[in-house]
C-alpha positions as a Markdown table, in Angstrom:
| # | Residue | x | y | z |
|---|---|---|---|---|
| 1 | Met | 17.5 | -31.1 | -21.4 |
| 2 | Glu | 20.7 | -33.2 | -22.4 |
| 3 | Asp | 22.4 | -31.3 | -19.2 |
| 4 | Arg | 20.1 | -32.5 | -16.7 |
| 5 | Arg | 21.6 | -35.9 | -16.7 |
| 6 | Tyr | 24.5 | -34.6 | -15.1 |
| 7 | Leu | 23.3 | -32.5 | -12.5 |
| 8 | Pro | 21.6 | -33.9 | -9.3 |
| 9 | Asn | 18.2 | -32.1 | -9.0 |
| 10 | Asp | 16.2 | -28.9 | -10.3 |
| 11 | Arg | 17.8 | -26.7 | -7.4 |
| 12 | Ala | 20.7 | -27.0 | -8.6 |
| 13 | Ile | 19.7 | -26.3 | -12.3 |
| 14 | Gln | 17.9 | -23.1 | -11.1 |
| 15 | Gln | 21.1 | -21.9 | -9.2 |
| 16 | Leu | 23.1 | -22.4 | -12.5 |
| 17 | Val | 20.5 | -20.4 | -14.5 |
| 18 | Arg | 20.9 | -17.6 | -12.1 |
| 19 | Leu | 24.7 | -17.8 | -11.9 |
| 20 | Arg | 24.0 | -17.5 | -15.9 |
| 21 | Ser | 25.8 | -20.5 | -16.5 |
| 22 | Thr | 23.7 | -21.3 | -20.1 |
| 23 | Val | 26.4 | -20.5 | -22.8 |
| 24 | Gly | 25.7 | -17.3 | -24.9 |
| 25 | Thr | 22.3 | -16.5 | -23.1 |
| 26 | Ile | 21.6 | -14.0 | -20.4 |
| 27 | Val | 18.6 | -15.0 | -17.9 |
| 28 | Met | 17.3 | -13.4 | -14.8 |
| 29 | Thr | 16.0 | -14.4 | -11.5 |
| 30 | Pro | 12.3 | -14.3 | -11.2 |
| 31 | Ser | 12.2 | -11.0 | -9.1 |
| 32 | Gln | 14.4 | -9.3 | -12.3 |
| 33 | Phe | 12.3 | -10.6 | -14.6 |
| 34 | Lys | 9.0 | -9.1 | -12.9 |
| 35 | Asp | 11.3 | -6.0 | -12.5 |
| 36 | Ala | 11.7 | -5.8 | -16.3 |
| 37 | His | 8.3 | -6.6 | -17.6 |
| 38 | Phe | 6.7 | -4.2 | -15.3 |
| 39 | Ser | 5.1 | -1.5 | -17.4 |
| 40 | Pro | 4.2 | 1.3 | -15.1 |
| 41 | Leu | 0.7 | 2.8 | -15.6 |
| 42 | Gly | 1.7 | 6.5 | -15.3 |
| 43 | Ser | 0.4 | 9.3 | -13.2 |
| 44 | Phe | -2.2 | 10.3 | -15.4 |
| 45 | Phe | -3.7 | 6.4 | -15.1 |
| 46 | Tyr | -6.9 | 6.6 | -12.5 |
| 47 | Phe | -8.5 | 3.6 | -11.5 |
| 48 | Ser | -11.8 | 6.1 | -10.6 |
| 49 | Glu | -12.1 | 6.0 | -14.5 |
| 50 | Gln | -11.9 | 2.1 | -14.9 |
| 51 | Asn | -14.7 | -0.8 | -13.6 |
| 52 | Ile | -13.6 | -1.3 | -10.2 |
| 53 | Ala | -15.4 | -3.6 | -7.6 |
| 54 | Asn | -18.8 | -2.4 | -5.8 |
| 55 | Asp | -17.1 | -2.8 | -2.2 |
| 56 | Pro | -17.7 | 0.5 | -0.2 |
| 57 | Leu | -14.3 | 0.8 | 0.7 |
| 58 | Thr | -13.0 | 0.7 | -3.0 |
| 59 | Ile | -15.6 | 3.1 | -4.1 |
| 60 | Ala | -14.6 | 5.7 | -1.4 |
| 61 | Leu | -10.8 | 5.2 | -2.2 |
| 62 | Ala | -11.6 | 6.0 | -5.8 |
| 63 | Glu | -13.5 | 9.0 | -5.1 |
| 64 | Arg | -10.5 | 10.3 | -3.6 |
| 65 | Glu | -7.9 | 9.4 | -5.7 |
| 66 | Lys | -7.9 | 12.4 | -8.1 |
| 67 | Ser | -8.1 | 14.9 | -5.2 |
| 68 | Asn | -5.0 | 13.0 | -4.0 |
| 69 | Ala | -3.4 | 13.2 | -7.0 |
| 70 | Phe | -4.0 | 16.7 | -7.3 |
| 71 | Lys | -3.0 | 17.6 | -4.0 |
| 72 | Thr | -6.0 | 19.1 | -2.9 |
| 73 | Leu | -6.8 | 16.5 | -0.4 |
| 74 | Ser | -4.4 | 14.1 | 1.6 |
| 75 | Thr | -5.9 | 10.9 | 2.7 |
| 76 | Ile | -4.9 | 8.3 | 5.4 |
| 77 | Ile | -6.2 | 4.5 | 5.9 |
| 78 | Phe | -6.6 | 3.0 | 8.9 |
| 79 | Val | -7.2 | -0.7 | 8.0 |
| 80 | Ser | -8.1 | -3.5 | 10.3 |
| 81 | Thr | -8.3 | -7.0 | 8.8 |
| 82 | Arg | -6.5 | -10.4 | 8.3 |
| 83 | Asp | -3.3 | -11.1 | 6.4 |
| 84 | Ser | -2.5 | -14.0 | 4.0 |
| 85 | Lys | -2.4 | -16.4 | 7.3 |
| 86 | Gly | -5.2 | -15.7 | 9.1 |
| 87 | Phe | -3.7 | -13.2 | 11.5 |
| 88 | Ser | -5.0 | -10.2 | 13.0 |
| 89 | Val | -3.0 | -7.0 | 11.2 |
| 90 | Ser | -3.9 | -3.3 | 11.3 |
| 91 | Gly | -2.1 | -0.1 | 10.1 |
| 92 | Tyr | -2.3 | 3.4 | 8.7 |
| 93 | Ile | -1.5 | 4.0 | 4.9 |
| 94 | Asp | -0.6 | 7.3 | 3.2 |
| 95 | Leu | -3.0 | 6.8 | -0.2 |
| 96 | Glu | -1.6 | 9.4 | -2.1 |
| 97 | Gln | 2.2 | 7.8 | -1.7 |
| 98 | Ser | 0.7 | 4.2 | -2.3 |
| 99 | Leu | -1.0 | 4.9 | -5.6 |
| 100 | Arg | 1.8 | 6.9 | -6.9 |
| 101 | Ser | 4.7 | 3.9 | -6.0 |
| 102 | Phe | 2.0 | 1.1 | -7.7 |
| 103 | Lys | 1.7 | 3.5 | -10.7 |
| 104 | Thr | 5.4 | 4.1 | -11.0 |
| 105 | Val | 7.2 | 1.4 | -9.0 |
| 106 | Gly | 4.3 | -1.2 | -8.9 |
| 107 | Val | 6.4 | -4.1 | -7.3 |
| 108 | Lys | 7.4 | -2.1 | -4.4 |
| 109 | Ser | 3.9 | -1.0 | -3.1 |
| 110 | His | 0.3 | -2.7 | -2.3 |
| 111 | Pro | -1.5 | -4.3 | -5.8 |
| 112 | Trp | -3.8 | -1.7 | -6.5 |
| 113 | Ala | -4.8 | -2.9 | -9.6 |
| 114 | Glu | -5.9 | -6.1 | -7.9 |
| 115 | Ile | -7.5 | -4.2 | -4.9 |
| 116 | Phe | -9.7 | -2.3 | -7.3 |
| 117 | Ala | -10.7 | -5.5 | -9.1 |
| 118 | Gly | -12.0 | -6.8 | -6.2 |
| 119 | His | -9.3 | -9.7 | -6.3 |
| 120 | Arg | -7.0 | -8.8 | -3.1 |
| 121 | Arg | -8.0 | -7.4 | 0.1 |
| 122 | Leu | -6.0 | -4.2 | 1.3 |
| 123 | Glu | -3.8 | -5.5 | 3.9 |
| 124 | Pro | -1.2 | -3.0 | 5.5 |
| 125 | Asp | 2.4 | -3.8 | 5.9 |
| 126 | Gln | 5.7 | -3.1 | 7.5 |
| 127 | Gln | 6.1 | -0.2 | 4.8 |
| 128 | Asp | 3.3 | 1.8 | 5.9 |
| 129 | Leu | 2.9 | 4.7 | 8.0 |
| 130 | Ser | 2.0 | 2.2 | 11.1 |
| 131 | Phe | 1.6 | -1.6 | 11.0 |
| 132 | Ile | 0.8 | -3.5 | 14.2 |
| 133 | Ser | 0.6 | -7.7 | 13.5 |
| 134 | Trp | -1.3 | -8.7 | 16.6 |
| 135 | Asn | 0.2 | -12.3 | 16.0 |
| 136 | Asn | 3.3 | -11.4 | 17.8 |
| 137 | Gly | 2.8 | -7.7 | 19.1 |
| 138 | Lys | 5.3 | -6.2 | 16.6 |
| 139 | Val | 4.9 | -2.3 | 15.7 |
| 140 | Phe | 6.2 | -0.3 | 12.8 |
| 141 | Tyr | 6.4 | 3.2 | 12.2 |
| 142 | Asn | 7.7 | 4.9 | 8.9 |
| 143 | Asp | 7.2 | 8.5 | 7.9 |
| 144 | Ser | 6.1 | 8.8 | 4.2 |
| 145 | Asp | 6.8 | 11.2 | 1.4 |
| 146 | Asn | 3.7 | 13.6 | 3.0 |
| 147 | Tyr | 3.7 | 12.7 | 6.7 |
| 148 | Lys | 5.5 | 12.6 | 9.6 |
| 149 | Ile | 4.9 | 10.0 | 12.9 |
| 150 | Ile | 4.4 | 12.2 | 15.7 |
| 151 | Pro | 3.5 | 9.8 | 18.9 |
| 152 | Asp | 2.6 | 11.6 | 21.8 |
| 153 | Ala | 1.8 | 9.8 | 25.4 |
| 154 | Val | -1.0 | 12.2 | 25.8 |
| 155 | Lys | -2.5 | 12.9 | 22.5 |
| 156 | Gly | -1.8 | 9.6 | 21.3 |
| 157 | Leu | -1.1 | 8.9 | 17.2 |
| 158 | Ser | -0.6 | 11.9 | 15.3 |
| 159 | Phe | 0.6 | 12.6 | 12.0 |
| 160 | Leu | 2.2 | 15.9 | 10.6 |
| 161 | Tyr | 1.2 | 16.9 | 6.8 |
| 162 | Lys | 4.8 | 18.2 | 5.6 |
| 163 | Gly | 3.3 | 20.5 | 3.3 |
| 164 | Asp | 1.4 | 22.9 | 5.2 |
| 165 | Gly | 2.6 | 21.7 | 8.6 |
| 166 | Ser | -1.0 | 20.6 | 10.1 |
| 167 | Ile | -1.2 | 18.0 | 12.8 |
| 168 | Leu | -3.9 | 15.1 | 12.2 |
| 169 | Thr | -4.6 | 13.8 | 16.0 |
| 170 | Ile | -6.3 | 10.6 | 15.4 |
| 171 | Glu | -8.0 | 10.5 | 19.0 |
| 172 | Lys | -9.6 | 13.8 | 17.8 |
| 173 | Tyr | -10.8 | 12.5 | 14.7 |
| 174 | Ile | -12.6 | 9.1 | 16.3 |
| 175 | Thr | -14.0 | 11.0 | 19.7 |
| 176 | Glu | -15.1 | 14.0 | 17.9 |
| 177 | Glu | -18.0 | 14.3 | 15.3 |
| 178 | His | -15.5 | 15.1 | 12.4 |
| 179 | Ser | -16.5 | 15.4 | 9.2 |
| 180 | Leu | -13.4 | 14.5 | 7.2 |
| 181 | Cys | -13.3 | 11.1 | 9.3 |
| 182 | Thr | -15.6 | 8.1 | 7.2 |
| 183 | Phe | -15.9 | 4.9 | 9.2 |
| 184 | Ile | -16.7 | 1.6 | 6.7 |
| 185 | Glu | -17.4 | -1.8 | 7.3 |
| 186 | Ser | -16.1 | -4.0 | 3.9 |
| 187 | Pro | -17.0 | -7.4 | 3.4 |
| 188 | Lys | -13.9 | -8.0 | 1.7 |
| 189 | His | -11.3 | -5.8 | 3.3 |
| 190 | Gly | -12.7 | -5.8 | 6.8 |
| 191 | Ser | -12.9 | -2.6 | 9.0 |
| 192 | Ala | -11.6 | 0.4 | 7.8 |
| 193 | Val | -11.4 | 4.4 | 8.9 |
| 194 | Ile | -10.6 | 6.7 | 6.6 |
| 195 | Tyr | -9.1 | 10.2 | 7.4 |
| 196 | Asp | -9.1 | 12.8 | 5.0 |
| 197 | His | -6.9 | 16.6 | 5.0 |
| 198 | Arg | -8.1 | 19.1 | 3.2 |
| 199 | Ile | -4.7 | 20.9 | 2.2 |
| 200 | Arg | -4.5 | 24.7 | 3.0 |
| 201 | Arg | -2.4 | 25.4 | -0.1 |
| 202 | Lys | -1.6 | 23.2 | -3.4 |
| 203 | Met | 1.7 | 21.7 | -3.3 |
């Protein structure tokens, strides 16, 4: 506290702290602190075995959690909602990869613990398979561990499942009666569509 008299403002103090200017003390930035204190849940932790929010989307995802982890089912989630600023966003999320990333990395994925607890909305973002910000028209595509993006001018957006080579054509899932396509209206998360793919062989 004595040093505060010789520094111009709190911002300067924070900069010095980040540069480890405090003698004999190792300090971290807020992001480094969060990384260091994150305790991985582990691959054998399942939200479906915990108390989860009574929401149709949350319940549907919990029902698919273990099947995705065991590689008997692969699920893509389409979500159309509003971001924290109130702008419309939509995108496709690889459920298995996103859950696995959260359980082992935590800070680099969707906040699944808060989502399953009902405290946060599931919002797609630029790290997902596909993301559209309707406010500025920006579109992002990313391959995941499980899927390769296949844009097709005729068939529309498709996903190639890397494990067995199957192609999931979104338009076909939507326009035809498909037992593995589920439409959900969630009071919390907005409109969602769940696309399930039964894996032909266990990975």
